[in-house]
Amino acid sequence: MNTDWVSDFSGPCDYRVVALRHPLYSLMGSDMKTRIWILIASHVATGIVAFAAGIYVLPILTASEGASAVELQVAADNARHTGRFERGLPGSDPLHWADGKLTITDSSIAFEGNIAPGPDYKIYLVPEFVDTRASFLAIKARAARVGDLKTFGNFVVPLPADVNPAQYTSVVIWCERFSKFISAARYRNATASGQVSM
């Protein structure tokens, strides 16, 4: 029997010391430490995944009902301008996009289509078309924030009284919380001088 792990004692036997020097205990201790770290890492990873999933799922669960066919038809009947959101913009990606028809009236912005869900979406009017995060941030100070986007399908959003869509050319959907470009649609053209054409 190998007793190298047993220390010489001069006095009463201290079983705690003997146990701590046992090679099986040392092996078990290392294994337990590894298991503990694996458990901690797996719980932290699960928490991060759950939090990230919640960021995207919660807006879907709390989304407002989209605009009805009647509301969209009223907007179409009073349209001043139309445009289109497309998925293939440089600043969009598989998780951040919009695809559908845009209608601008004197008093509202209407959309018929689909939008990738996410948190804290805002609708902006901008004086020139942008298709990336960087290009939007470069002109954000000149943009007019129209309102919150609380649905990920058809919507009709009223324009604030002090916002004239004739002073802008495009609509941008933007994630404010994460400073993320979602999509944009042009409804008017700007002249070479930067003025909006009539």
mmCIF file of C-alpha atoms in Angstrom:
data_model
loop_
_atom_site.group_PDB
_atom_site.id
_atom_site.type_symbol
_atom_site.label_atom_id
_atom_site.label_comp_id
_atom_site.label_asym_id
_atom_site.label_seq_id
_atom_site.Cartn_x
_atom_site.Cartn_y
_atom_site.Cartn_z
ATOM 1 C CA MET A 1 0.000 0.000 0.000
ATOM 2 C CA ASN A 2 1.349 3.385 -0.980
ATOM 3 C CA THR A 3 1.438 5.647 2.044
ATOM 4 C CA ASP A 4 3.617 8.438 0.634
ATOM 5 C CA TRP A 5 0.742 10.830 1.092
ATOM 6 C CA VAL A 6 0.633 10.227 4.856
ATOM 7 C CA SER A 7 2.757 12.704 6.800
ATOM 8 C CA ASP A 8 4.758 11.867 9.831
ATOM 9 C CA PHE A 9 2.949 13.076 12.902
ATOM 10 C CA SER A 10 4.349 13.750 16.302
ATOM 11 C CA GLY A 11 1.231 13.786 18.324
ATOM 12 C CA PRO A 12 -2.465 13.270 17.830
ATOM 13 C CA CYS A 13 -3.417 12.475 14.236
ATOM 14 C CA ASP A 14 -4.983 15.429 12.398
ATOM 15 C CA TYR A 15 -7.334 13.761 9.931
ATOM 16 C CA ARG A 16 -7.965 17.020 8.093
ATOM 17 C CA VAL A 17 -4.303 17.266 7.121
ATOM 18 C CA VAL A 18 -4.216 13.611 6.107
ATOM 19 C CA ALA A 19 -7.325 14.008 3.961
ATOM 20 C CA LEU A 20 -6.033 17.157 2.263
ATOM 21 C CA ARG A 21 -2.855 15.337 1.262
ATOM 22 C CA HIS A 22 -4.673 12.343 -0.196
ATOM 23 C CA PRO A 23 -4.084 12.168 -3.974
ATOM 24 C CA LEU A 24 -7.705 11.205 -4.626
ATOM 25 C CA TYR A 25 -8.877 14.331 -2.807
ATOM 26 C CA SER A 26 -6.537 16.469 -4.871
ATOM 27 C CA LEU A 27 -7.919 14.945 -8.041
ATOM 28 C CA MET A 28 -11.482 15.362 -6.846
ATOM 29 C CA GLY A 29 -10.812 18.961 -5.860
ATOM 30 C CA SER A 30 -9.504 19.801 -9.304
ATOM 31 C CA ASP A 31 -12.446 18.063 -10.933
ATOM 32 C CA MET A 32 -14.906 19.870 -8.681
ATOM 33 C CA LYS A 33 -13.302 23.218 -9.468
ATOM 34 C CA THR A 34 -13.638 22.482 -13.171
ATOM 35 C CA ARG A 35 -17.265 21.499 -12.723
ATOM 36 C CA ILE A 36 -17.996 24.646 -10.750
ATOM 37 C CA TRP A 37 -16.435 26.843 -13.440
ATOM 38 C CA ILE A 38 -18.340 24.992 -16.149
ATOM 39 C CA LEU A 39 -21.581 25.505 -14.223
ATOM 40 C CA ILE A 40 -20.853 29.203 -13.702
ATOM 41 C CA ALA A 41 -19.934 29.673 -17.367
ATOM 42 C CA SER A 42 -23.016 27.814 -18.582
ATOM 43 C CA HIS A 43 -25.321 29.817 -16.305
ATOM 44 C CA VAL A 44 -23.764 33.114 -17.395
ATOM 45 C CA ALA A 45 -24.022 32.091 -21.065
ATOM 46 C CA THR A 46 -27.649 31.060 -20.573
ATOM 47 C CA GLY A 47 -28.388 34.398 -18.926
ATOM 48 C CA ILE A 48 -26.776 36.331 -21.773
ATOM 49 C CA VAL A 49 -28.666 34.340 -24.411
ATOM 50 C CA ALA A 50 -31.948 34.764 -22.518
ATOM 51 C CA PHE A 51 -31.364 38.514 -22.169
ATOM 52 C CA ALA A 52 -30.532 38.880 -25.865
ATOM 53 C CA ALA A 53 -33.556 36.816 -26.845
ATOM 54 C CA GLY A 54 -35.737 38.916 -24.558
ATOM 55 C CA ILE A 55 -34.600 42.109 -26.262
ATOM 56 C CA TYR A 56 -35.989 40.799 -29.553
ATOM 57 C CA VAL A 57 -38.963 38.795 -28.277
ATOM 58 C CA LEU A 58 -40.384 41.414 -25.895
ATOM 59 C CA PRO A 59 -41.120 43.964 -28.645
ATOM 60 C CA ILE A 60 -42.962 41.259 -30.575
ATOM 61 C CA LEU A 61 -45.045 40.342 -27.538
ATOM 62 C CA THR A 62 -45.862 43.980 -26.794
ATOM 63 C CA ALA A 63 -46.298 45.131 -30.410
ATOM 64 C CA SER A 64 -49.407 47.098 -31.236
ATOM 65 C CA GLU A 65 -51.887 45.836 -33.774
ATOM 66 C CA GLY A 66 -50.953 46.917 -37.276
ATOM 67 C CA ALA A 67 -52.924 49.306 -39.455
ATOM 68 C CA SER A 68 -56.074 47.910 -41.027
ATOM 69 C CA ALA A 69 -56.704 47.600 -44.753
ATOM 70 C CA VAL A 70 -59.174 50.484 -44.477
ATOM 71 C CA GLU A 71 -56.578 52.781 -42.861
ATOM 72 C CA LEU A 72 -54.043 51.905 -45.539
ATOM 73 C CA GLN A 73 -56.578 52.555 -48.286
ATOM 74 C CA VAL A 74 -57.453 55.969 -46.830
ATOM 75 C CA ALA A 75 -53.750 56.846 -46.826
ATOM 76 C CA ALA A 76 -53.371 55.608 -50.410
ATOM 77 C CA ASP A 77 -56.351 57.699 -51.516
ATOM 78 C CA ASN A 78 -54.729 60.806 -50.016
ATOM 79 C CA ALA A 79 -51.155 60.049 -51.043
ATOM 80 C CA ARG A 80 -48.848 62.943 -51.877
ATOM 81 C CA HIS A 81 -45.833 60.707 -52.385
ATOM 82 C CA THR A 82 -44.967 57.035 -52.431
ATOM 83 C CA GLY A 83 -41.783 55.070 -52.025
ATOM 84 C CA ARG A 84 -40.539 51.610 -51.231
ATOM 85 C CA PHE A 85 -38.504 50.025 -48.449
ATOM 86 C CA GLU A 86 -36.208 47.285 -49.757
ATOM 87 C CA ARG A 87 -34.277 44.625 -47.864
ATOM 88 C CA GLY A 88 -31.042 44.868 -49.829
ATOM 89 C CA LEU A 89 -29.733 48.209 -48.543
ATOM 90 C CA PRO A 90 -26.047 48.292 -47.511
ATOM 91 C CA GLY A 91 -26.919 49.205 -43.918
ATOM 92 C CA SER A 92 -29.545 46.496 -43.509
ATOM 93 C CA ASP A 93 -28.828 42.858 -42.646
ATOM 94 C CA PRO A 94 -30.791 39.619 -42.074
ATOM 95 C CA LEU A 95 -31.881 40.819 -38.608
ATOM 96 C CA HIS A 96 -32.511 44.493 -39.455
ATOM 97 C CA TRP A 97 -34.620 45.272 -42.514
ATOM 98 C CA ALA A 98 -37.927 46.537 -43.851
ATOM 99 C CA ASP A 99 -39.708 45.557 -47.042
ATOM 100 C CA GLY A 100 -42.872 47.207 -48.271
ATOM 101 C CA LYS A 101 -44.709 50.186 -49.711
ATOM 102 C CA LEU A 102 -44.429 53.681 -48.214
ATOM 103 C CA THR A 103 -47.175 56.288 -48.559
ATOM 104 C CA ILE A 104 -46.836 59.917 -47.479
ATOM 105 C CA THR A 105 -49.916 62.098 -46.980
ATOM 106 C CA ASP A 106 -50.125 65.654 -45.672
ATOM 107 C CA SER A 107 -50.714 64.320 -42.179
ATOM 108 C CA SER A 108 -49.328 60.791 -41.947
ATOM 109 C CA ILE A 109 -46.800 58.176 -42.964
ATOM 110 C CA ALA A 110 -48.268 54.810 -43.955
ATOM 111 C CA PHE A 111 -46.471 51.529 -44.540
ATOM 112 C CA GLU A 112 -47.705 48.238 -45.936
ATOM 113 C CA GLY A 113 -45.282 45.352 -45.593
ATOM 114 C CA ASN A 114 -42.985 43.732 -43.045
ATOM 115 C CA ILE A 115 -40.253 44.932 -40.695
ATOM 116 C CA ALA A 116 -37.754 42.805 -38.787
ATOM 117 C CA PRO A 117 -38.740 43.084 -35.108
ATOM 118 C CA GLY A 118 -36.553 44.822 -32.579
ATOM 119 C CA PRO A 119 -36.564 47.249 -29.666
ATOM 120 C CA ASP A 120 -36.930 51.011 -29.581
ATOM 121 C CA TYR A 121 -37.566 51.647 -33.281
ATOM 122 C CA LYS A 122 -38.064 55.279 -34.344
ATOM 123 C CA ILE A 123 -39.294 56.819 -37.576
ATOM 124 C CA TYR A 124 -37.378 59.783 -38.998
ATOM 125 C CA LEU A 125 -37.781 62.042 -42.008
ATOM 126 C CA VAL A 126 -34.446 63.030 -43.545
ATOM 127 C CA PRO A 127 -33.536 65.667 -46.161
ATOM 128 C CA GLU A 128 -31.532 63.226 -48.292
ATOM 129 C CA PHE A 129 -31.609 59.496 -48.849
ATOM 130 C CA VAL A 130 -29.341 57.439 -46.590
ATOM 131 C CA ASP A 131 -28.761 53.703 -46.611
ATOM 132 C CA THR A 132 -26.242 53.053 -43.817
ATOM 133 C CA ARG A 133 -25.746 53.818 -40.138
ATOM 134 C CA ALA A 134 -22.863 56.204 -40.874
ATOM 135 C CA SER A 135 -24.757 58.186 -43.502
ATOM 136 C CA PHE A 136 -27.773 58.556 -41.202
ATOM 137 C CA LEU A 137 -25.672 59.671 -38.227
ATOM 138 C CA ALA A 138 -24.019 62.280 -40.469
ATOM 139 C CA ILE A 139 -27.388 64.001 -41.038
ATOM 140 C CA LYS A 140 -29.325 62.988 -37.929
ATOM 141 C CA ALA A 141 -29.155 66.538 -36.566
ATOM 142 C CA ARG A 142 -31.185 67.666 -39.609
ATOM 143 C CA ALA A 143 -33.679 64.820 -39.373
ATOM 144 C CA ALA A 144 -37.199 65.136 -37.982
ATOM 145 C CA ARG A 145 -38.269 62.449 -35.562
ATOM 146 C CA VAL A 146 -41.830 61.498 -36.431
ATOM 147 C CA GLY A 147 -42.544 58.996 -33.689
ATOM 148 C CA ASP A 148 -42.151 55.508 -32.269
ATOM 149 C CA LEU A 149 -42.679 52.376 -34.312
ATOM 150 C CA LYS A 150 -44.705 49.964 -32.197
ATOM 151 C CA THR A 151 -45.598 47.362 -34.813
ATOM 152 C CA PHE A 152 -43.588 45.309 -37.272
ATOM 153 C CA GLY A 153 -46.077 45.191 -40.096
ATOM 154 C CA ASN A 154 -48.556 47.647 -41.558
ATOM 155 C CA PHE A 155 -48.700 51.020 -39.827
ATOM 156 C CA VAL A 156 -50.070 54.530 -40.136
ATOM 157 C CA VAL A 157 -48.237 57.114 -38.017
ATOM 158 C CA PRO A 158 -49.487 60.706 -37.776
ATOM 159 C CA LEU A 159 -47.030 63.461 -38.619
ATOM 160 C CA PRO A 160 -46.305 66.013 -35.876
ATOM 161 C CA ALA A 161 -47.959 69.366 -36.583
ATOM 162 C CA ASP A 162 -44.592 71.094 -37.024
ATOM 163 C CA VAL A 163 -43.224 68.565 -39.547
ATOM 164 C CA ASN A 164 -43.741 69.237 -43.256
ATOM 165 C CA PRO A 165 -42.890 66.176 -45.381
ATOM 166 C CA ALA A 166 -42.242 68.476 -48.352
ATOM 167 C CA GLN A 167 -39.043 69.598 -46.594
ATOM 168 C CA TYR A 168 -37.616 66.065 -46.613
ATOM 169 C CA THR A 169 -36.988 63.312 -49.141
ATOM 170 C CA SER A 170 -36.870 60.015 -47.288
ATOM 171 C CA VAL A 171 -38.091 57.997 -44.320
ATOM 172 C CA VAL A 172 -35.658 56.126 -42.063
ATOM 173 C CA ILE A 173 -36.458 53.392 -39.560
ATOM 174 C CA TRP A 174 -33.830 53.483 -36.827
ATOM 175 C CA CYS A 175 -33.166 51.515 -33.627
ATOM 176 C CA GLU A 176 -32.434 54.226 -31.072
ATOM 177 C CA ARG A 177 -31.307 51.942 -28.252
ATOM 178 C CA PHE A 178 -28.544 50.275 -30.244
ATOM 179 C CA SER A 179 -27.911 53.043 -32.775
ATOM 180 C CA LYS A 180 -28.709 50.619 -35.587
ATOM 181 C CA PHE A 181 -29.901 51.407 -39.102
ATOM 182 C CA ILE A 182 -32.917 49.289 -40.054
ATOM 183 C CA SER A 183 -34.015 50.600 -43.449
ATOM 184 C CA ALA A 184 -34.915 53.671 -45.495
ATOM 185 C CA ALA A 185 -37.187 54.623 -48.368
ATOM 186 C CA ARG A 186 -37.009 57.610 -50.684
ATOM 187 C CA TYR A 187 -40.254 59.379 -51.584
ATOM 188 C CA ARG A 188 -38.850 62.569 -53.180
ATOM 189 C CA ASN A 189 -35.684 63.594 -54.982
ATOM 190 C CA ALA A 190 -33.264 66.295 -53.876
ATOM 191 C CA THR A 191 -31.721 68.720 -56.369
ATOM 192 C CA ALA A 192 -27.967 69.106 -56.820
ATOM 193 C CA SER A 193 -28.041 72.053 -54.414
ATOM 194 C CA GLY A 194 -29.566 69.854 -51.752
ATOM 195 C CA GLN A 195 -32.961 71.522 -51.993
ATOM 196 C CA VAL A 196 -35.981 69.281 -52.201
ATOM 197 C CA SER A 197 -37.542 69.232 -55.643
ATOM 198 C CA MET A 198 -41.226 70.070 -55.898
#
